CSV table of C-alpha atoms and ligand atoms in Angstrom, one decimal:
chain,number,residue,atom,x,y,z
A,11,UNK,CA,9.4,80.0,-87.0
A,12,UNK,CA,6.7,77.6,-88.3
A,13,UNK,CA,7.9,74.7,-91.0
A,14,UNK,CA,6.7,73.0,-93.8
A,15,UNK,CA,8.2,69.8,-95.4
A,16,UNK,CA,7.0,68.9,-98.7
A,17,UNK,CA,6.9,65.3,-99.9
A,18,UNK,CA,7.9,65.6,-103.9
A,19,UNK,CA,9.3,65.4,-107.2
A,20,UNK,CA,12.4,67.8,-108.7
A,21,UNK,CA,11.9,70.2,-111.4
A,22,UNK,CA,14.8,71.0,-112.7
A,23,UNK,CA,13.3,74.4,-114.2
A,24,UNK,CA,12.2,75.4,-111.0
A,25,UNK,CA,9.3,76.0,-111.6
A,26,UNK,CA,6.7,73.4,-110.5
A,27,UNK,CA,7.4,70.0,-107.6
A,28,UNK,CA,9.7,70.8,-104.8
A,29,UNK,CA,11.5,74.1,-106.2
A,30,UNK,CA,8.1,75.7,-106.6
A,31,UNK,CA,7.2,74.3,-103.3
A,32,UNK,CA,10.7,75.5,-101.1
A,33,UNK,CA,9.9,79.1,-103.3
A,34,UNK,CA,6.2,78.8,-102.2
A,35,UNK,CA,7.3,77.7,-98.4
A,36,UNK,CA,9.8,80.7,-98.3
A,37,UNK,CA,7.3,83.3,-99.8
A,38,UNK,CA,4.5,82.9,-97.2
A,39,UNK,CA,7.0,82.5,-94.2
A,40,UNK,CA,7.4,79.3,-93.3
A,41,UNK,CA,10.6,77.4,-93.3
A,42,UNK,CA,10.8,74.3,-95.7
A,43,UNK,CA,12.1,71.3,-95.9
A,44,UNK,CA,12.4,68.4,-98.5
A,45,UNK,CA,12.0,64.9,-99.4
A,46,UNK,CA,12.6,64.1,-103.2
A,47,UNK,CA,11.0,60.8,-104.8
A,48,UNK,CA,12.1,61.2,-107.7
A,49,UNK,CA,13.9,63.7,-110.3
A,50,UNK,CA,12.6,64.9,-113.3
A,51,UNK,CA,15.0,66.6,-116.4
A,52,UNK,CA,12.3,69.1,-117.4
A,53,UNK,CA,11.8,72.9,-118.3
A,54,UNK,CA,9.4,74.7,-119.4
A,55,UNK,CA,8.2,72.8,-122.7
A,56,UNK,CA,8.7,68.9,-121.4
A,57,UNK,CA,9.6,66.5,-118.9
A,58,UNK,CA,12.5,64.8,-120.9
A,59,UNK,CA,13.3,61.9,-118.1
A,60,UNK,CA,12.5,60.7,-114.6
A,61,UNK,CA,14.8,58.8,-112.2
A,62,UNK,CA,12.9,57.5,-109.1
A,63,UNK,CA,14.7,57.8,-106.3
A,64,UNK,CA,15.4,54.4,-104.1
A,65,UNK,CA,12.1,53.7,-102.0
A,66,UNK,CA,14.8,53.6,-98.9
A,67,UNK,CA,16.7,56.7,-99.5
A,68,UNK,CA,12.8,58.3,-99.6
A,69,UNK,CA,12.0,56.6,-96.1
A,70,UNK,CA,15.3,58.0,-94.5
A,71,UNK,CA,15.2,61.2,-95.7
A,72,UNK,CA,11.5,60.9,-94.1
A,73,UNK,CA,12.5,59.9,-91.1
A,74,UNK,CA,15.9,62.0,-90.6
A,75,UNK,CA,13.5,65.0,-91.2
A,76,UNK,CA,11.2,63.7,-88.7
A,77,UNK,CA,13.3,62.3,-86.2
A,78,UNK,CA,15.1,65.5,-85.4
A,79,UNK,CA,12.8,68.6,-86.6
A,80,UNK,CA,9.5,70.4,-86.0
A,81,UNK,CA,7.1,69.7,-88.7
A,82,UNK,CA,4.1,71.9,-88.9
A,83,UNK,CA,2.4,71.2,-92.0
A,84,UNK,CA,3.5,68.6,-94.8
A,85,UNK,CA,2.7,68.9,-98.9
A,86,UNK,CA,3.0,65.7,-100.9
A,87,UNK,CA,3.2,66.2,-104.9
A,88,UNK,CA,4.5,63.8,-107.3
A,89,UNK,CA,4.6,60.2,-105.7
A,90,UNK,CA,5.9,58.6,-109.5
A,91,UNK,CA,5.5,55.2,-108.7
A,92,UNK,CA,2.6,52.5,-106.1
A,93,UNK,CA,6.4,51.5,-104.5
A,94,UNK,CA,7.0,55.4,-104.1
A,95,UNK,CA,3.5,55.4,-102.3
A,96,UNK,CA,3.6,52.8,-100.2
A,97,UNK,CA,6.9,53.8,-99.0
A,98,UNK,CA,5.6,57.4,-98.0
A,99,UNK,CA,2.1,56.1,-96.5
A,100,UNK,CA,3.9,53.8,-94.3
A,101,UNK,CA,6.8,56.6,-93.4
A,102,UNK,CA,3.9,58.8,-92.6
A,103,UNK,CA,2.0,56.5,-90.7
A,104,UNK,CA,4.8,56.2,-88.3
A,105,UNK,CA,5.0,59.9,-87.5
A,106,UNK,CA,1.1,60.8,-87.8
A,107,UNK,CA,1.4,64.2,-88.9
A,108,UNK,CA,-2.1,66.4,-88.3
A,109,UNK,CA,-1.9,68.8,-91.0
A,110,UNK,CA,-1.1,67.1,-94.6
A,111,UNK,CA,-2.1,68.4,-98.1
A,112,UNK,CA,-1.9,65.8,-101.0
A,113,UNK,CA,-1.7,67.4,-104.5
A,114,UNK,CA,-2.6,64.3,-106.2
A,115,UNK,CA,0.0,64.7,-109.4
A,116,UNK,CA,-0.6,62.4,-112.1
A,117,UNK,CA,0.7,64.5,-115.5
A,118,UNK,CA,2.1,67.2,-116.7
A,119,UNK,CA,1.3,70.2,-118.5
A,120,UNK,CA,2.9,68.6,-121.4
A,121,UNK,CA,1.1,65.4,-120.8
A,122,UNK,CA,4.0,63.6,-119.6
A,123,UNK,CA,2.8,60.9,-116.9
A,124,UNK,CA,4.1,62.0,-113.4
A,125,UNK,CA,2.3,59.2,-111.6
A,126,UNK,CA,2.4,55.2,-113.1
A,127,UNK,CA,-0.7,54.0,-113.8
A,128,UNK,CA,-1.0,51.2,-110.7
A,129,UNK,CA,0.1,53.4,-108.2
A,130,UNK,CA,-3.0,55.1,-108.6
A,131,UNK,CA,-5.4,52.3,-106.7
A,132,UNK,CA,-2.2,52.5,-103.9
A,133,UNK,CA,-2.7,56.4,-103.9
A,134,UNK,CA,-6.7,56.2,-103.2
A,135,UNK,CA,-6.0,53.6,-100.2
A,136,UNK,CA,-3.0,54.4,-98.6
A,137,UNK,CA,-2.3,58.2,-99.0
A,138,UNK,CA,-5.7,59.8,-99.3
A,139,UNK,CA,-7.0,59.0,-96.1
A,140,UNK,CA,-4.2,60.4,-94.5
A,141,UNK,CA,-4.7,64.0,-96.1
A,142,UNK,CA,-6.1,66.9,-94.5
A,143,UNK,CA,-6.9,68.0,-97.8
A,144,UNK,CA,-6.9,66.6,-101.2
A,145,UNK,CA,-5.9,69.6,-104.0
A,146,UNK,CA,-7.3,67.6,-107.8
A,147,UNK,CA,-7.3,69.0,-110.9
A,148,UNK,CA,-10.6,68.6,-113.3
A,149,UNK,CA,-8.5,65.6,-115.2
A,150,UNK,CA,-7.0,64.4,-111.9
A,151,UNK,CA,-10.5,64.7,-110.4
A,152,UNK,CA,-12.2,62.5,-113.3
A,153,UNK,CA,-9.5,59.9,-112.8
A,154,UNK,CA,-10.0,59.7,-108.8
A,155,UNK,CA,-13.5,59.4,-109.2
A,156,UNK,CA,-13.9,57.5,-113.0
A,157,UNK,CA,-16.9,60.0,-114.1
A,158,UNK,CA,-16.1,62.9,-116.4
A,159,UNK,CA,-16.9,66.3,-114.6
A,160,UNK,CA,-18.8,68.8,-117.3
A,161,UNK,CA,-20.4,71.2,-115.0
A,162,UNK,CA,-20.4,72.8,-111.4
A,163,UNK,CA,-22.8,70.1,-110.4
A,164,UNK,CA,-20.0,67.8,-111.9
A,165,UNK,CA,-17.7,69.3,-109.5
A,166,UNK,CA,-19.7,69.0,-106.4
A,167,UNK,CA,-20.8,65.2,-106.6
A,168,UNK,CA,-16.7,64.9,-107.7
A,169,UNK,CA,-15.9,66.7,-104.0
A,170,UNK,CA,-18.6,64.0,-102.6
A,171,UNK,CA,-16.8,61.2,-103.7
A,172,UNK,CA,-13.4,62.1,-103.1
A,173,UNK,CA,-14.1,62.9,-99.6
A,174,UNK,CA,-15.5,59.2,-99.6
A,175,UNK,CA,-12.3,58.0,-99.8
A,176,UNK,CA,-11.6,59.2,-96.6
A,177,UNK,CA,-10.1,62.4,-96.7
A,178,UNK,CA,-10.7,65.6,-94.0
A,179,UNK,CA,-11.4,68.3,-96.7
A,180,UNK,CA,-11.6,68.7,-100.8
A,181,UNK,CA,-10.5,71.3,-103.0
A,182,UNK,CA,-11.4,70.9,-105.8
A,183,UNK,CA,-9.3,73.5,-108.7
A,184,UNK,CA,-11.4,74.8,-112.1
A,185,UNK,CA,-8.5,76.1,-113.7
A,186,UNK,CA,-9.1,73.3,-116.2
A,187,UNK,CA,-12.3,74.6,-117.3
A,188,UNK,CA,-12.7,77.2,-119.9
A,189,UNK,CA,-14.0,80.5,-118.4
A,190,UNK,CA,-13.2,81.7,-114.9
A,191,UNK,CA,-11.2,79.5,-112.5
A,192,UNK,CA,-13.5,79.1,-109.8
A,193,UNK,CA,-12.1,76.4,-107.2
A,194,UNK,CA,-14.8,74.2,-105.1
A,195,UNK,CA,-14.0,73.3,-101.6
A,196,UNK,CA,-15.9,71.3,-99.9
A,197,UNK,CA,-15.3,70.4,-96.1
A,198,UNK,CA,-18.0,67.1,-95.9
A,199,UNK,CA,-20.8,69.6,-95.2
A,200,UNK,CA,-20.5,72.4,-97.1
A,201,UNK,CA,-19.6,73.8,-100.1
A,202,UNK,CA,-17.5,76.8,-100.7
A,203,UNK,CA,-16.5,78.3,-104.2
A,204,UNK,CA,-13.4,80.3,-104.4
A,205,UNK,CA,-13.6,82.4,-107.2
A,206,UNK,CA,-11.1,84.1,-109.3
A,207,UNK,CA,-10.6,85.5,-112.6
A,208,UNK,CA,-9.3,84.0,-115.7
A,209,UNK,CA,-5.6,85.7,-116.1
A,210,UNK,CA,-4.6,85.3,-120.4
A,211,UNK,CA,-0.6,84.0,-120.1
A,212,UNK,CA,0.7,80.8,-121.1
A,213,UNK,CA,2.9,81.6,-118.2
A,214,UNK,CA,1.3,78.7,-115.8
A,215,UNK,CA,3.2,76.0,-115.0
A,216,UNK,CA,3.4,74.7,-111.5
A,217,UNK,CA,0.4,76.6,-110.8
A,218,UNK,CA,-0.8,74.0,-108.7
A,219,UNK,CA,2.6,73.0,-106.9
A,220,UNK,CA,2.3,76.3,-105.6
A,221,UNK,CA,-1.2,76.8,-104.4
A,222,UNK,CA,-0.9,73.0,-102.8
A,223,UNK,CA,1.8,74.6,-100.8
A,224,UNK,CA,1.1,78.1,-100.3
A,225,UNK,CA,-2.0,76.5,-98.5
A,226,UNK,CA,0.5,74.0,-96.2
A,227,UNK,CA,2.3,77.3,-95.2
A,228,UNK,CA,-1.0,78.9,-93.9
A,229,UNK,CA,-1.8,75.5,-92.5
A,230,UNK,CA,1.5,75.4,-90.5
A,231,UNK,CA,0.7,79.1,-89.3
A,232,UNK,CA,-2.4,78.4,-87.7
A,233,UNK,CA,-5.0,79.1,-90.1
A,234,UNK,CA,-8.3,77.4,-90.4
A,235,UNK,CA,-8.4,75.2,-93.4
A,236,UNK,CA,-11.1,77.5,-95.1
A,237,UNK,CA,-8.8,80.7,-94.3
A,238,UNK,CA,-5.7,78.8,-95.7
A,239,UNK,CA,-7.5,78.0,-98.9
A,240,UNK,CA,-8.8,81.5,-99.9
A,241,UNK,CA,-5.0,83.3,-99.1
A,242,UNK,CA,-3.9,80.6,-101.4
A,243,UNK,CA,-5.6,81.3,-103.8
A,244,UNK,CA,-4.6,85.1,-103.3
A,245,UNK,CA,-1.2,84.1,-103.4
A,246,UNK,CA,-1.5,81.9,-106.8
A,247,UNK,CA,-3.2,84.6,-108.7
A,248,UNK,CA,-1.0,87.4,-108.0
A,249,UNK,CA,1.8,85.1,-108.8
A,250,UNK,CA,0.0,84.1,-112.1
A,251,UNK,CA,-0.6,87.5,-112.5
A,252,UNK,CA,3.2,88.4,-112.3
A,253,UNK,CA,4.1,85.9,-113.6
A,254,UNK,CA,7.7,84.9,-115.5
A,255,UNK,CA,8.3,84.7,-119.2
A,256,UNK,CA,11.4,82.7,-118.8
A,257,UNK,CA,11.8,80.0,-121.3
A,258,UNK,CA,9.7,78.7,-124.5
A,259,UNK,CA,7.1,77.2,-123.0
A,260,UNK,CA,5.1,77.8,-120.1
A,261,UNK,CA,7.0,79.8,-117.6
A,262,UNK,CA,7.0,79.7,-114.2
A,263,UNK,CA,4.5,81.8,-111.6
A,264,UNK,CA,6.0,84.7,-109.8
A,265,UNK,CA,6.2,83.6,-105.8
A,266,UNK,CA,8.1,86.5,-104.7
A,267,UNK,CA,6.1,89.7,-106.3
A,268,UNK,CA,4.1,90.3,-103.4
A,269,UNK,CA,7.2,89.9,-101.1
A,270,UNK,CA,9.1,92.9,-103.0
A,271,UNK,CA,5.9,94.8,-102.9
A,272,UNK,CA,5.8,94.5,-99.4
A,273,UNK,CA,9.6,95.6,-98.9
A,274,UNK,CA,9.3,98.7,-101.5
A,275,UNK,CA,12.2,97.2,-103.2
A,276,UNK,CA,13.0,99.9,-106.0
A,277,UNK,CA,15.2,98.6,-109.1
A,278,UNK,CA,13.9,94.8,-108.9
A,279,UNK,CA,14.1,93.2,-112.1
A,280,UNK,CA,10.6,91.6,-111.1
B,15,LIG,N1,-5.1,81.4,-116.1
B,15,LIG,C1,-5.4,81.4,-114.8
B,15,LIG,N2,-5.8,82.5,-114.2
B,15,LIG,C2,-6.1,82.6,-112.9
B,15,LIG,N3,-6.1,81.5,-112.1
B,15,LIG,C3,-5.7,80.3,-112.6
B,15,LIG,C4,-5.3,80.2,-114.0
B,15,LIG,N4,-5.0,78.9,-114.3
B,15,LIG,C5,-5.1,78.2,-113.1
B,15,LIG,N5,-5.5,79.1,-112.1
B,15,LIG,C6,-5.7,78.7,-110.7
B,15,LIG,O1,-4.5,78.3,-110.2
B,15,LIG,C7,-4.6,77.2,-109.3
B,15,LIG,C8,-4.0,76.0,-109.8
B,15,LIG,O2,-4.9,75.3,-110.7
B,15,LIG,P1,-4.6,74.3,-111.9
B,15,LIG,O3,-5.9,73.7,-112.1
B,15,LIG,O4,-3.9,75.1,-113.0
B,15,LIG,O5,-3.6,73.4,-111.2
B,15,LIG,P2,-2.8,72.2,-111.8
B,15,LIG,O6,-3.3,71.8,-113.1
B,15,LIG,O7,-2.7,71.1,-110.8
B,15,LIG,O8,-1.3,72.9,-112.1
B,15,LIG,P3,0.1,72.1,-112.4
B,15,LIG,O9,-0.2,70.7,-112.7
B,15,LIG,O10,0.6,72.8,-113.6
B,15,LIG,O11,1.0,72.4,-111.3
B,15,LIG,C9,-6.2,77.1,-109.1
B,15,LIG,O12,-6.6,77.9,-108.1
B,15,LIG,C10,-6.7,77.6,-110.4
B,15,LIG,O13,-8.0,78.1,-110.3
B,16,LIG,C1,8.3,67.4,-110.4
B,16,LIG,C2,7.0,67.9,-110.8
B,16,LIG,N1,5.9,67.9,-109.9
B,16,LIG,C3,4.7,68.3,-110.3
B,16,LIG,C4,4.5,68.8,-111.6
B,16,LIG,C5,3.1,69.2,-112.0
B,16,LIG,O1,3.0,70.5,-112.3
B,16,LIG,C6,5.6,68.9,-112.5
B,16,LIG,N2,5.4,69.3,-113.7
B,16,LIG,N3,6.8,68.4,-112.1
């Protein structure tokens, strides 16, 4: 069996950093593993405290994972703090995985900041270059590259500079923008839209969690990077699509729809 370890925060409403991510890992058939850098008290309306873990309970858990089990593909998310970062960068360094996807977290859907303001400079030298692929948001995007981005053209010159900074690949995600949620990935030559369709449901949170590691899961299982990317984004809109009104806010996507098609599961309360 191929494995995925994702690098990342705790949601305690399972729905978004390393719940969504295990959920995500488990869905597309990979089997997941864990570091945690820090744990959040949210649900579905707020994130109501953080608690960074301990820099050198983040390297051992890095290197315990390492030193004894396969790693196919790994999926960073929230990083919290430039200690955090340096602490992963270096941890990484050591074992050089090939096939790493950064979802560059920086706030939540609430607006509550998931990454500290200077560990951002930390995050463009030390941990984007080692990514396979970089996964932005439009306001994640606009803080990576300090230009606003207004239009597709916005987008593309956005990819361009990312992939400056020394990244293998760029996705850039739309679902920021109003009308469809086309996502731009960009490889350092070309350009590739994935489309999709604007789904109406508050019902989005950890949307990008799960796309980051739905496409580590392909990743890990062989595919191209192109081929992981667009049966991501499958995944994420079907579970958008199916997605859970559990709590007040904005519930959590649906990982596991697909997986009960698939087994014809009759009574499932999904
Ligand atoms: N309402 C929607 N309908 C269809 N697709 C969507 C919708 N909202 C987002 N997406 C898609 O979901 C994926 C995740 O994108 P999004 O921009 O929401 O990530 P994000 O802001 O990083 O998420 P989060 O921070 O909540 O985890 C992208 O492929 C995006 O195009
Ligand atoms: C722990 C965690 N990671 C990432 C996000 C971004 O959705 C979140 N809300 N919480």
């Amino acid at each position: 069996m191929k494995t995925a370890l994702t690098i990342a925060g705790s949601d305690s409403g399972g729905g978004a950093g390393i719940q969504a991510d295990l959920k995500a890992f488990a869905a597309n058939g990979v089997f997941g593993m864990s570091v945690i850098t820090a744990v959040t008290a949210q649900n579905t309306q707020e994130v109501r405290s953080v608690q960074n873990i301990d820099p050198a309970i983040i390297r051992d858990q890095i290197e315990a994972v390492f030193d004894d089990l396969p790693v196919d593909a790994v999926k960073i998310g929230m990083l919290s703090s430039a200690d955090i970062v340096r602490t992963v960068a270096e941890a990484l360094k050591k074992y050089s995985p090939e096939l790493v996807v950064l979802d560059p977290v920086m706030v939540s859907k609430g607006g509550h900041h998931l990454l500290e303001q200077d560990a951002i400079q930390a995050l463009k030298e030390q941990i984007i270059p080692i990514a396979s692929i970089v996964t932005p948001n439009i306001p994640e995007a606009e803080v990576l590259t300090g230009k606003r981005i207004l239009t597709q053209e916005d987008m593309k010159e956005a990819c361009i500079t990312i992939k400056t900074l020394g990244c293998r690949t760029v996705l850039l995600k739309g679902g920021h923008f109003d009308g469809p949620p086309h996502d731009l990935f960009f490889d350092g030559e070309e350009f590739h839209w994935i489309e999709g369709e604007r789904i109406i449901t508050k019902n989005t949170h950890g949307t990008g969690c799960t796309l980051s590691s739905a496409i580590a899961a392909n990743l890990a299982k062989g595919a191209s990077m192109l081929e992981a990317v667009k049966q991501a984004k499958q995944f994420i809109t079907i579970a958008i699509l199916h997605s859970l009104s559990l709590g007040h806010g904005h519930g959590p996507t649906n990982h596991f729809y697909e997986l009960y098609q698939k087994a014809n599961l009759k009574n499932s309360r999904y």
